XYZ file of C-alpha atoms in Angstrom:
350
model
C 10.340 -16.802 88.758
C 10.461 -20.295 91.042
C 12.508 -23.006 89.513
C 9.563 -25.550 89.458
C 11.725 -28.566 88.480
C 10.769 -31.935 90.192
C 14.079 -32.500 91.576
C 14.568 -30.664 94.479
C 17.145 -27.667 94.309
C 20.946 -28.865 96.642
C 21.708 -26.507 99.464
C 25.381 -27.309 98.603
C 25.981 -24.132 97.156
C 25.171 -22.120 100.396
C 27.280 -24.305 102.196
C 29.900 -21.993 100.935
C 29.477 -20.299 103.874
C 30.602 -22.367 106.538
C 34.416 -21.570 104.851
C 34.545 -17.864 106.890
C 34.121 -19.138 110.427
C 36.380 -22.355 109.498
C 38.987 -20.160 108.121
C 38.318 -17.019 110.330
C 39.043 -19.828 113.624
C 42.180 -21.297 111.780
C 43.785 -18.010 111.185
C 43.429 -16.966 114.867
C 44.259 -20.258 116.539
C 48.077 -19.173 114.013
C 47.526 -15.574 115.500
C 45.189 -12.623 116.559
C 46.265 -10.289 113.330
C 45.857 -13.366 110.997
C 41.888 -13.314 112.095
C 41.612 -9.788 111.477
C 43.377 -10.221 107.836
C 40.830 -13.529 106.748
C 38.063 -11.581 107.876
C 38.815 -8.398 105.516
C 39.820 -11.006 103.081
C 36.828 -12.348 102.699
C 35.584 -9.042 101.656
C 38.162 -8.176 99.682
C 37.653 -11.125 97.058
C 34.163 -11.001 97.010
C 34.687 -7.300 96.401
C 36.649 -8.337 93.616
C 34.292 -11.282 92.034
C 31.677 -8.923 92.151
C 33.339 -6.216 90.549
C 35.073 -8.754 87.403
C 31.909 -10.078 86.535
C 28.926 -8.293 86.972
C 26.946 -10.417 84.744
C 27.680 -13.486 86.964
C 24.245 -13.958 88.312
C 23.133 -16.737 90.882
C 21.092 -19.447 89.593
C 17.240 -19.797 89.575
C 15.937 -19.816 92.918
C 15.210 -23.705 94.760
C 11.580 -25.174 93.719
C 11.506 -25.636 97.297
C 12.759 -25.214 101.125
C 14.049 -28.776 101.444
C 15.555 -29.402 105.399
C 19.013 -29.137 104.222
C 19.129 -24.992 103.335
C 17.391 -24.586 107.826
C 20.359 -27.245 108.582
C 22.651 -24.585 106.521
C 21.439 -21.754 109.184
C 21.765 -23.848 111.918
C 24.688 -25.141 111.696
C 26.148 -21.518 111.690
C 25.107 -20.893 115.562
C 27.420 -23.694 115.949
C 29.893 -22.286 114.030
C 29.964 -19.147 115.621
C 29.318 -20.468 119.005
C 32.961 -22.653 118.853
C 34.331 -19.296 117.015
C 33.834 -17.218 120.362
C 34.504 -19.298 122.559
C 38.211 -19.927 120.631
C 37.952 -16.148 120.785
C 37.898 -15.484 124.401
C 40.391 -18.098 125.050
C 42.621 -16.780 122.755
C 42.377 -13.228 123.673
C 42.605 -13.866 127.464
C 45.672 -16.408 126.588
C 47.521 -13.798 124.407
C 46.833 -10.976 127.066
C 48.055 -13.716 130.156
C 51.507 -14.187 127.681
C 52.277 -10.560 127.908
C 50.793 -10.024 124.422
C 49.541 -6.559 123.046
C 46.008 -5.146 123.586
C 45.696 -4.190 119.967
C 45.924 -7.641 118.931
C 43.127 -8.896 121.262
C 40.833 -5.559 119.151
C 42.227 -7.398 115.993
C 40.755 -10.878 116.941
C 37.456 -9.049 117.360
C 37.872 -7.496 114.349
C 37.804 -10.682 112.561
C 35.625 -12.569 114.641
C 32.964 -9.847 114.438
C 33.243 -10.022 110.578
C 32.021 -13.372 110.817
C 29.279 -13.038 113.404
C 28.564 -9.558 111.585
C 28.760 -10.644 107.955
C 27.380 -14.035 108.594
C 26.042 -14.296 112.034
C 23.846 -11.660 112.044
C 22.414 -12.140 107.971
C 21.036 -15.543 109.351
C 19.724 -14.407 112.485
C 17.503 -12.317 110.352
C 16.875 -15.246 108.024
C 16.485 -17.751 111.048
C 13.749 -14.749 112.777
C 11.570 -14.933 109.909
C 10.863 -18.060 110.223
C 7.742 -19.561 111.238
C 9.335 -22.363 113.593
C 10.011 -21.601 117.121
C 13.205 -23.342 117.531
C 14.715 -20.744 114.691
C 12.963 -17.924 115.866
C 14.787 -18.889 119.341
C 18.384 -19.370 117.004
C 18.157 -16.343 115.969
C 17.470 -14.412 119.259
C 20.461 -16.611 120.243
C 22.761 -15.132 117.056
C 21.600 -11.602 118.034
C 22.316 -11.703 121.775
C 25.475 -12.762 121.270
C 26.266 -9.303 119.177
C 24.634 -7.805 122.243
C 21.956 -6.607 119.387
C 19.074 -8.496 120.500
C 16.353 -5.885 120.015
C 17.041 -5.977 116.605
C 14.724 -8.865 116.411
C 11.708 -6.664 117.541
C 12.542 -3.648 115.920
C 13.469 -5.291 112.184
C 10.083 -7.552 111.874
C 7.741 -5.182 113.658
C 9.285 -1.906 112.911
C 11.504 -2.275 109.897
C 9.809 -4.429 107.646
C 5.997 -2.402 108.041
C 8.216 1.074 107.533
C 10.952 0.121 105.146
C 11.774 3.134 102.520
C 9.807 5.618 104.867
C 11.427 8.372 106.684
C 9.794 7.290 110.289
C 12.071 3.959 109.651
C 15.503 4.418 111.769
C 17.291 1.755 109.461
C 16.243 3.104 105.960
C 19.180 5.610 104.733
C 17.881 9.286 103.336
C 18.723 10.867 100.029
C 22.304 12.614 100.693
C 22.772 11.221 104.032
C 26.140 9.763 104.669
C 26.965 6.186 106.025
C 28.877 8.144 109.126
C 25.878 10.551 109.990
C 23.535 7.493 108.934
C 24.865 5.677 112.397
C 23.980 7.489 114.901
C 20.557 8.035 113.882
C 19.875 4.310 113.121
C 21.704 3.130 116.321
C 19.359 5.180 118.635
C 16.663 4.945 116.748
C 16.609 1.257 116.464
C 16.692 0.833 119.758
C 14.388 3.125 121.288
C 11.900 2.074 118.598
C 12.550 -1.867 119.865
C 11.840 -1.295 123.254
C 8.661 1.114 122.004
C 7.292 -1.342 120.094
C 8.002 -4.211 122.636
C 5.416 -1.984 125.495
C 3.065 -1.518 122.595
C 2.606 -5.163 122.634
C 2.707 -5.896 126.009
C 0.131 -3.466 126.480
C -2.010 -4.960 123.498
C -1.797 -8.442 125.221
C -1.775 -7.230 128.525
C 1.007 -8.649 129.733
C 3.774 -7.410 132.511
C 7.389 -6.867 131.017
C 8.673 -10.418 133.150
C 6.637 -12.065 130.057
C 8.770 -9.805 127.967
C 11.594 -11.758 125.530
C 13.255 -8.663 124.685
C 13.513 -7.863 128.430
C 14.759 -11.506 129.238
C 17.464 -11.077 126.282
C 18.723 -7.640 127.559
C 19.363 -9.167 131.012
C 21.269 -12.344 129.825
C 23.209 -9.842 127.645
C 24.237 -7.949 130.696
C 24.890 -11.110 132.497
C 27.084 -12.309 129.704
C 29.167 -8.993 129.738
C 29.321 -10.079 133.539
C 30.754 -13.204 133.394
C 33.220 -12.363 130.672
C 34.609 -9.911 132.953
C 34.370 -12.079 136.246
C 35.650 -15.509 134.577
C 37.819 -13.903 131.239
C 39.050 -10.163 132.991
C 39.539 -7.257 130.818
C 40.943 -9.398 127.527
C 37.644 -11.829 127.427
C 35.728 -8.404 128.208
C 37.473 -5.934 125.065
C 36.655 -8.819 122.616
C 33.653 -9.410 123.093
C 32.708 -6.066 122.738
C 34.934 -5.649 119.620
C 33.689 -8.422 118.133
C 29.836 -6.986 118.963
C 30.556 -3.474 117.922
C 32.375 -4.440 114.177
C 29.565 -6.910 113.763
C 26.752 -3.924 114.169
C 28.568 -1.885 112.254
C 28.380 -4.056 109.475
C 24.396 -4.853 110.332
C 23.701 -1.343 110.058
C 26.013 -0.472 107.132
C 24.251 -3.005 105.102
C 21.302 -1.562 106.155
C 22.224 1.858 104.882
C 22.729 0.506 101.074
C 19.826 -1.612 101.238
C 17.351 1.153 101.175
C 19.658 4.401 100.037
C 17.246 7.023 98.760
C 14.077 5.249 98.330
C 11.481 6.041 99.703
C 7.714 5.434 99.352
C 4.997 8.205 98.935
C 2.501 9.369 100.725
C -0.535 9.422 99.452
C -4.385 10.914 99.837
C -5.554 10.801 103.295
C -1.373 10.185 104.376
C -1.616 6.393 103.719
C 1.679 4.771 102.786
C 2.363 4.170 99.424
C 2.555 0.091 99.118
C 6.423 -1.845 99.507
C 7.198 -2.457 95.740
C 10.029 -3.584 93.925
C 11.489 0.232 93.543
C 12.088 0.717 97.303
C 15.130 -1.457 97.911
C 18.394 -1.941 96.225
C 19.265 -5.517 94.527
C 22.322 -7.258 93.814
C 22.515 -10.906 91.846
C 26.047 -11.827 92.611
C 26.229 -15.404 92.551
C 29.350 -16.320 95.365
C 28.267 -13.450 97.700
C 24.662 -14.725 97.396
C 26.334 -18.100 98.799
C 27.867 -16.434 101.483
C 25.199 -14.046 103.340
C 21.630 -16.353 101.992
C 20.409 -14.850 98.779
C 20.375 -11.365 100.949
C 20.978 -9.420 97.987
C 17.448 -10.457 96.672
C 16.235 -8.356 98.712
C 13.009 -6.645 97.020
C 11.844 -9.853 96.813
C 12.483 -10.395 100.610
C 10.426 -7.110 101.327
C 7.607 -8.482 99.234
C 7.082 -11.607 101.076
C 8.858 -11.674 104.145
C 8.239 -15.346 105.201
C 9.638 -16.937 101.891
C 12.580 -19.264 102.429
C 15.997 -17.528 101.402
C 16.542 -20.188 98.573
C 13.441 -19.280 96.965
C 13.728 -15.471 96.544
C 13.724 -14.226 92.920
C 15.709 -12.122 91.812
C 13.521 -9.171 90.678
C 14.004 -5.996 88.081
C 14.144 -3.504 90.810
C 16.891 -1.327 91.559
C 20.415 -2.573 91.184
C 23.461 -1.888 92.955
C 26.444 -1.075 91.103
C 28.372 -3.591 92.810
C 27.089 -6.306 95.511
C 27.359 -5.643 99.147
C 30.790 -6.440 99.614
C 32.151 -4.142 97.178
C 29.256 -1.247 98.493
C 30.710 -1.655 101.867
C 34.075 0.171 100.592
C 31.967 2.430 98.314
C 29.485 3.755 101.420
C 32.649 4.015 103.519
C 33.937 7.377 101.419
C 30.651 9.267 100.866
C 31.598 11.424 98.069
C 32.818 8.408 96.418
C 29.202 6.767 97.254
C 26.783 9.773 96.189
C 28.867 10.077 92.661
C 27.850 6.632 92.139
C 24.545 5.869 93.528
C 23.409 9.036 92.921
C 22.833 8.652 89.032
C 21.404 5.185 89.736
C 18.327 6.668 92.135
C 17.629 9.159 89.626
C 17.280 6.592 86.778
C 14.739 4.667 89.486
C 12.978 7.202 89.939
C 12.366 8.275 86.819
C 11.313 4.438 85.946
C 8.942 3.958 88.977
């Protein structure tokens, strides 16, 4: 339920999240390793919040969107912008001293756990947006993962499809994180570009009027100039730091919809997106991190609500919040004991 107070809700809390790129760029100004390290320490307390109090819920969603929870979003492509640009200087620095390789691929380790974690969670938040300079942020936040037709395939593709089996990003029953990738990686992006002719075609419109097409090409260009301008060091983390930032997209992906899926009816119409068909997880200080994310039934049910105003609904729950899943989904057998139980019982109550 909305908080309908008359005093308007502080974005404060979610400002929480500006501490990972702050931290994440202090570390690895000190040194490459020390990145890596913040990054999967992050994690690793929020694994641990999560998992020493479970009943620690976030507070009743804003009455309201004020200015101050966009500003939170936008400041972030600042953020990260300064954080890659540090990157690349650091990398091609440390490679120009004599420094090892591996240490450049542990910069964009923890780099990419920002513009994964972070980077990419308000990209989607900044897409669904009805104003066209976040729309625009958030084709900025994805091309800079070189992931940029996620933002045709997740609001044209994924959202319509969620918790079917002809949706590339929605996990199966008994389908592992590792054989989960390859499937949603490809499928993703053939469905992106698929969709993206489908509309070109509806409008009738050539592909130079095409944003996905524009975005590709200034990714390639960007891959160019980091090679021309940075050599091999600028080059390797850049596409660490886009690689460990995807993984994380799509892992996240795989525990938001594990299992669920939505039946098919007379006449093969879909059954409607309800509560039951994605996983939920109220944890207030991860909530702060990645924009209420967790909420995310509630997201799937009305896809251009503001992040501070999603509810958190009686759907499925997670036995742990996304941090904590992430090191669950990564040993399957350890994953199935646990979620396994959990789908049954939401099952049985949908």
């Amino acid at each position: 339920m909305t908080n309908t107070a008359s005093t308007p809700a502080s974005p404060a809390r979610f400002m929480l999240a500006w501490l990972m790129p702050l931290t994440v760029g202090v570390a690895a100004w000190r040194t490459p390793w020390a990145a890596w390290a913040t990054a999967l320490g992050f994690q690793v307390v929020l694994a641990l919040v999560e998992r020493a109090a479970p009943r620690w819920t976030s507070p009743p969603p804003a009455a309201s969107a004020t200015p101050g929870f966009v500003a939170v979003l936008r400041a972030h492509v600042l953020w990260q912008a300064l954080l890659l640009a540090l990157g690349v200087a650091l990398a091609v620095r440390h490679v120009d001293g004599g420094g090892s390789w591996w240490a450049v691929v542990a910069l964009g380790l923890g780099v990419g756990g920002v513009t994964g974690s972070q980077g990419i969670t308000f990209a989607h938040e900044l897409g669904h947006s009805k104003s066209r300079l976040d729309r625009a942020l958030g084709w900025l936040l994805m091309g800079s993962v070189l992931y940029a037709h996620f933002m045709v395939e997740h609001y044209r593709g994924h959202h319509p499809r969620a918790a079917t089996r002809d949706d590339p990003a929605t996990a199966r029953y008994g389908e592992s994180l590792w054989r989960f990738l390859p499937r949603t990686l490809v499928g993703s992006f053939a469905s992106a570009w698929r969709l993206e002719a489908q509309q070109l075609a509806r409008l009738r419109r050539g592909w130079h009027r095409s944003a996905l097409a524009w975005a590709t090409l200034a990714q390639l260009a960007l891959l160019a100039a980091l090679a021309a301008f940075g050599g091999g060091a600028a080059l390797l983390f850049w596409l660490v730091q886009a690689a460990y930032a995807v993984f994380l997209l799509e892992a996240i992906n795989y525990v938001e919809h594990y299992g669920l899926e939505r039946r098919i009816g007379e006449g093969g119409r879909r059954e409607p997106f309800g509560v039951q068909h994605a996983w939920n997880a109220d944890h207030a200080l991860t909530n702060c991190f990645i924009a209420n994310l967790q909420r995310h039934s509630d997201h799937h049910l009305h896809a251009w609500k503001p992040y501070p105003t999603l509810a958190a609904l009686p759907g499925p729950q997670l036995p742990t919040g996304y941090a904590g899943c992430l090191f669950l989904a990564s040993v399957p057998p350890l994953w199935f004991r646990v979620m396994h139980p959990r789908l049954q019982a939401a099952r049985a109550a949908a």
